Coordinates of C-alpha atoms in Angstrom, one line a residue:
Chain I
D29 CA 50.3 5.5 -76.1
A30 CA 49.7 9.1 -74.9
D31 CA 52.8 11.3 -74.4
V32 CA 51.7 12.4 -70.9
T33 CA 49.9 9.6 -68.9
Q34 CA 48.1 10.3 -65.7
T35 CA 46.9 7.5 -63.3
P36 CA 44.4 7.0 -62.1
R37 CA 41.8 8.7 -64.3
N38 CA 39.2 8.9 -61.6
R39 CA 39.3 8.3 -57.9
I40 CA 37.2 8.6 -54.9
T41 CA 38.7 8.6 -51.5
K42 CA 37.8 9.4 -48.0
T43 CA 38.8 12.5 -45.9
G44 CA 42.0 11.7 -44.1
K45 CA 43.3 9.2 -46.6
R46 CA 46.8 9.6 -48.2
I47 CA 46.6 9.4 -52.0
M48 CA 49.1 9.6 -54.7
L49 CA 48.4 10.7 -58.4
E50 CA 51.0 9.7 -60.7
C51 CA 52.3 11.2 -64.1
S52 CA 54.7 9.8 -66.5
Q53 CA 55.9 11.2 -70.0
T54 CA 57.6 10.0 -72.9
K55 CA 58.3 13.6 -74.4
G56 CA 61.7 13.6 -72.8
H57 CA 60.9 17.1 -71.3
D58 CA 62.7 18.2 -68.2
R59 CA 60.1 20.5 -67.1
M60 CA 56.9 19.1 -65.4
Y61 CA 54.0 20.6 -63.6
W62 CA 51.0 19.8 -61.5
Y63 CA 47.8 21.9 -61.8
R64 CA 44.3 21.6 -60.4
Q65 CA 41.2 22.9 -62.1
D66 CA 38.1 24.0 -60.3
P67 CA 35.0 25.6 -61.9
G68 CA 35.2 29.2 -61.9
L69 CA 38.8 29.3 -60.5
G70 CA 40.6 27.9 -63.6
L71 CA 44.0 26.1 -63.6
R72 CA 46.1 26.7 -60.5
L73 CA 49.8 25.8 -60.3
I74 CA 50.5 23.3 -57.4
Y75 CA 54.1 22.3 -58.0
Y76 CA 56.7 22.4 -60.7
S77 CA 59.9 20.8 -61.4
F78 CA 62.6 21.9 -64.0
D79 CA 64.7 18.8 -63.5
V80 CA 64.9 15.8 -61.1
K81 CA 66.7 17.9 -58.5
D82 CA 64.7 21.2 -58.8
I83 CA 61.2 21.0 -57.3
N84 CA 59.3 24.3 -56.5
K85 CA 56.1 25.3 -54.8
G86 CA 53.3 26.9 -56.9
E87 CA 50.6 29.2 -55.8
I88 CA 48.4 26.5 -53.8
S89 CA 50.9 24.0 -52.5
D90 CA 49.6 23.6 -49.0
G91 CA 48.4 20.1 -48.4
Y92 CA 50.2 18.6 -51.2
S93 CA 53.6 17.1 -51.8
V94 CA 55.6 15.9 -54.8
S95 CA 58.3 13.5 -55.8
R96 CA 60.3 13.6 -59.1
Q97 CA 61.4 10.1 -59.3
A98 CA 63.1 10.3 -62.7
Q99 CA 63.0 12.7 -65.6
A100 CA 59.9 10.9 -66.9
K101 CA 58.0 10.7 -63.7
F102 CA 56.4 13.3 -61.3
S103 CA 53.9 12.2 -58.7
L104 CA 51.6 14.4 -56.5
S105 CA 50.6 13.3 -53.1
L106 CA 47.8 14.5 -50.8
E107 CA 48.9 13.5 -47.4
S108 CA 45.6 13.8 -45.7
A109 CA 42.8 14.3 -48.3
I110 CA 40.1 16.9 -47.4
P111 CA 36.9 17.5 -49.3
N112 CA 38.0 20.9 -50.8
Q113 CA 40.8 19.0 -52.6
T114 CA 38.0 17.5 -54.8
A115 CA 39.1 18.9 -58.4
L116 CA 40.4 17.9 -61.6
Y117 CA 44.2 17.5 -61.6
F118 CA 46.3 17.9 -64.6
C119 CA 50.0 17.0 -65.1
A120 CA 51.8 18.8 -67.9
T121 CA 55.3 19.0 -69.5
S122 CA 57.1 21.6 -71.5
E123 CA 60.5 22.6 -73.1
K124 CA 61.3 26.1 -73.5
G125 CA 59.8 28.2 -76.2
E126 CA 56.5 28.4 -78.2
D127 CA 55.4 24.7 -77.8
G128 CA 53.7 25.5 -74.5
Y129 CA 52.5 22.6 -72.3
T130 CA 51.6 19.0 -73.2
F131 CA 48.9 18.0 -70.7
G132 CA 47.9 14.6 -69.4
S133 CA 44.2 13.5 -69.8
G134 CA 43.6 14.5 -66.0
T135 CA 42.7 12.8 -62.9
R136 CA 39.3 13.5 -61.4
L137 CA 39.7 13.2 -57.7
T138 CA 36.7 13.3 -55.2
V139 CA 37.2 13.5 -51.5
V140 CA 34.2 12.4 -49.5
Chain V
Q734 CA 43.3 41.9 -59.2
K735 CA 43.7 38.6 -61.0
E736 CA 46.9 38.1 -62.9
V737 CA 45.1 36.9 -66.0
E738 CA 41.4 37.9 -66.7
Q739 CA 39.0 36.6 -69.0
N740 CA 35.2 37.0 -69.3
S741 CA 33.7 33.7 -68.4
G742 CA 30.9 34.0 -70.9
P743 CA 29.3 32.1 -72.3
L744 CA 29.9 33.9 -75.7
S745 CA 27.4 32.8 -78.2
V746 CA 27.9 33.4 -81.8
P747 CA 26.1 31.9 -84.9
E748 CA 27.9 29.5 -87.2
G749 CA 30.0 31.2 -89.7
A750 CA 30.5 34.4 -87.7
I751 CA 33.8 35.7 -86.0
A752 CA 34.2 34.9 -82.4
S753 CA 36.3 37.4 -80.4
L754 CA 37.8 36.3 -77.1
N755 CA 39.7 38.7 -75.0
C756 CA 42.2 38.4 -72.1
T757 CA 44.0 41.0 -70.0
Y758 CA 47.0 40.4 -67.9
S759 CA 48.6 42.4 -65.1
D760 CA 52.4 41.9 -65.2
R761 CA 53.8 44.2 -67.7
G762 CA 57.1 42.0 -67.9
S763 CA 55.2 39.1 -69.3
Q764 CA 56.6 38.1 -72.7
S765 CA 54.9 34.9 -74.0
F766 CA 51.2 34.3 -74.5
F767 CA 49.3 31.2 -75.1
W768 CA 45.7 30.3 -76.1
Y769 CA 44.4 26.8 -75.2
R770 CA 41.2 25.2 -76.1
Q771 CA 39.5 22.7 -73.6
Y772 CA 36.5 20.7 -74.4
S773 CA 34.3 19.6 -71.4
G774 CA 36.0 17.0 -69.3
K775 CA 39.2 17.0 -71.5
S776 CA 42.7 18.4 -71.2
P777 CA 43.7 21.7 -72.6
E778 CA 45.2 21.7 -76.1
L779 CA 47.5 24.5 -77.4
I780 CA 46.0 26.4 -80.3
M781 CA 48.0 29.6 -80.5
F782 CA 51.3 31.1 -79.3
I783 CA 52.2 34.8 -79.6
Y784 CA 55.1 36.9 -78.2
S785 CA 55.3 40.0 -80.7
N786 CA 53.0 42.9 -80.7
G787 CA 50.6 42.5 -83.6
D788 CA 48.7 39.7 -85.2
K789 CA 49.6 36.0 -85.8
E790 CA 47.4 33.9 -87.9
D791 CA 47.0 30.3 -88.2
G792 CA 44.3 29.1 -90.4
R793 CA 40.9 30.3 -88.9
F794 CA 42.6 31.6 -85.7
T795 CA 44.3 35.0 -85.2
A796 CA 46.0 35.9 -82.0
Q797 CA 46.4 39.7 -81.3
L798 CA 48.9 41.1 -78.8
N799 CA 49.1 44.7 -77.5
K800 CA 51.8 44.8 -74.8
A801 CA 51.2 48.5 -74.0
S802 CA 47.6 47.8 -73.3
Q803 CA 48.5 44.4 -71.6
Y804 CA 45.7 42.8 -73.8
V805 CA 45.8 39.7 -75.9
S806 CA 42.9 38.4 -78.0
L807 CA 41.9 35.5 -80.1
L808 CA 39.8 35.8 -83.2
I809 CA 38.1 32.7 -84.8
R810 CA 36.8 33.1 -88.2
D811 CA 34.0 31.1 -89.7
S812 CA 33.2 29.7 -86.4
Q813 CA 31.9 26.1 -86.4
P814 CA 29.8 24.1 -83.9
S815 CA 33.0 22.1 -83.3
D816 CA 34.7 25.3 -81.9
S817 CA 32.3 25.2 -79.0
A818 CA 34.7 24.9 -76.0
T819 CA 36.3 26.9 -73.3
Y820 CA 39.3 29.0 -74.3
L821 CA 42.0 29.6 -71.9
C822 CA 44.5 32.5 -72.0
A823 CA 47.8 31.7 -70.4
V824 CA 50.7 34.1 -69.7
E825 CA 54.3 33.0 -69.1
S826 CA 55.9 34.5 -65.9
P827 CA 58.5 37.0 -66.6
G828 CA 61.1 34.9 -65.0
G829 CA 60.6 32.4 -67.7
G830 CA 60.9 28.8 -67.2
N831 CA 57.6 28.1 -69.0
K832 CA 55.7 28.7 -65.8
L833 CA 52.2 29.7 -67.1
T834 CA 49.4 31.6 -65.2
F835 CA 46.0 30.7 -66.7
G836 CA 42.9 32.9 -66.9
T837 CA 39.6 31.3 -65.9
G838 CA 38.7 30.8 -69.5
T839 CA 35.8 31.9 -71.7
Q840 CA 33.1 29.5 -72.8
L841 CA 32.2 29.8 -76.4
K842 CA 29.0 28.4 -77.9
V843 CA 28.7 28.3 -81.7
E844 CA 25.1 28.0 -82.6
L845 CA 23.5 26.5 -85.9

């Protein structure tokens, strides 16, 4: 099993719908992150969490919310999806130091 | 000015040559720097971490850091077609916490 699992892998949804992307990890890391990746814009931080009780906005949090249900689970919600939220979404985990991030396989979201 | 800048490429090199990828960053207080490789449609994977000025070598990869010039580079020796990917430079925020800011990536093509 992958260390960081994202579900679903692909999703097509309609404008205005609420959608949740889920992330679970077996690394035992306290720190978890949600990024979105768009062509030409790179990876941009949406939300991050340093532990279950510590959740922080990233640079592009508008239109998104998150829930840290447990150390191992960090979910991203789009309350009312819009087409410009079409992107590749990555969950990542980390510990302090040189190991950097462990990324999930990504969720490709299309809002039509 | 973007916080982390990379030339988007594509950078084309012949097989066996040295590929040189460059990255500049704006926050002089940044301390830790990462290089990730990302194949099309896949998640980024960590290939190098550096935090001290100078060179750090790992196999065919060498990371170079110059904090005075706010510049970090990645050299790939004996480039192989399997090295064809997008290379992402990431910089840890000065406040720590492993919060990374990514460049938009440089696409590398290694030609036979």
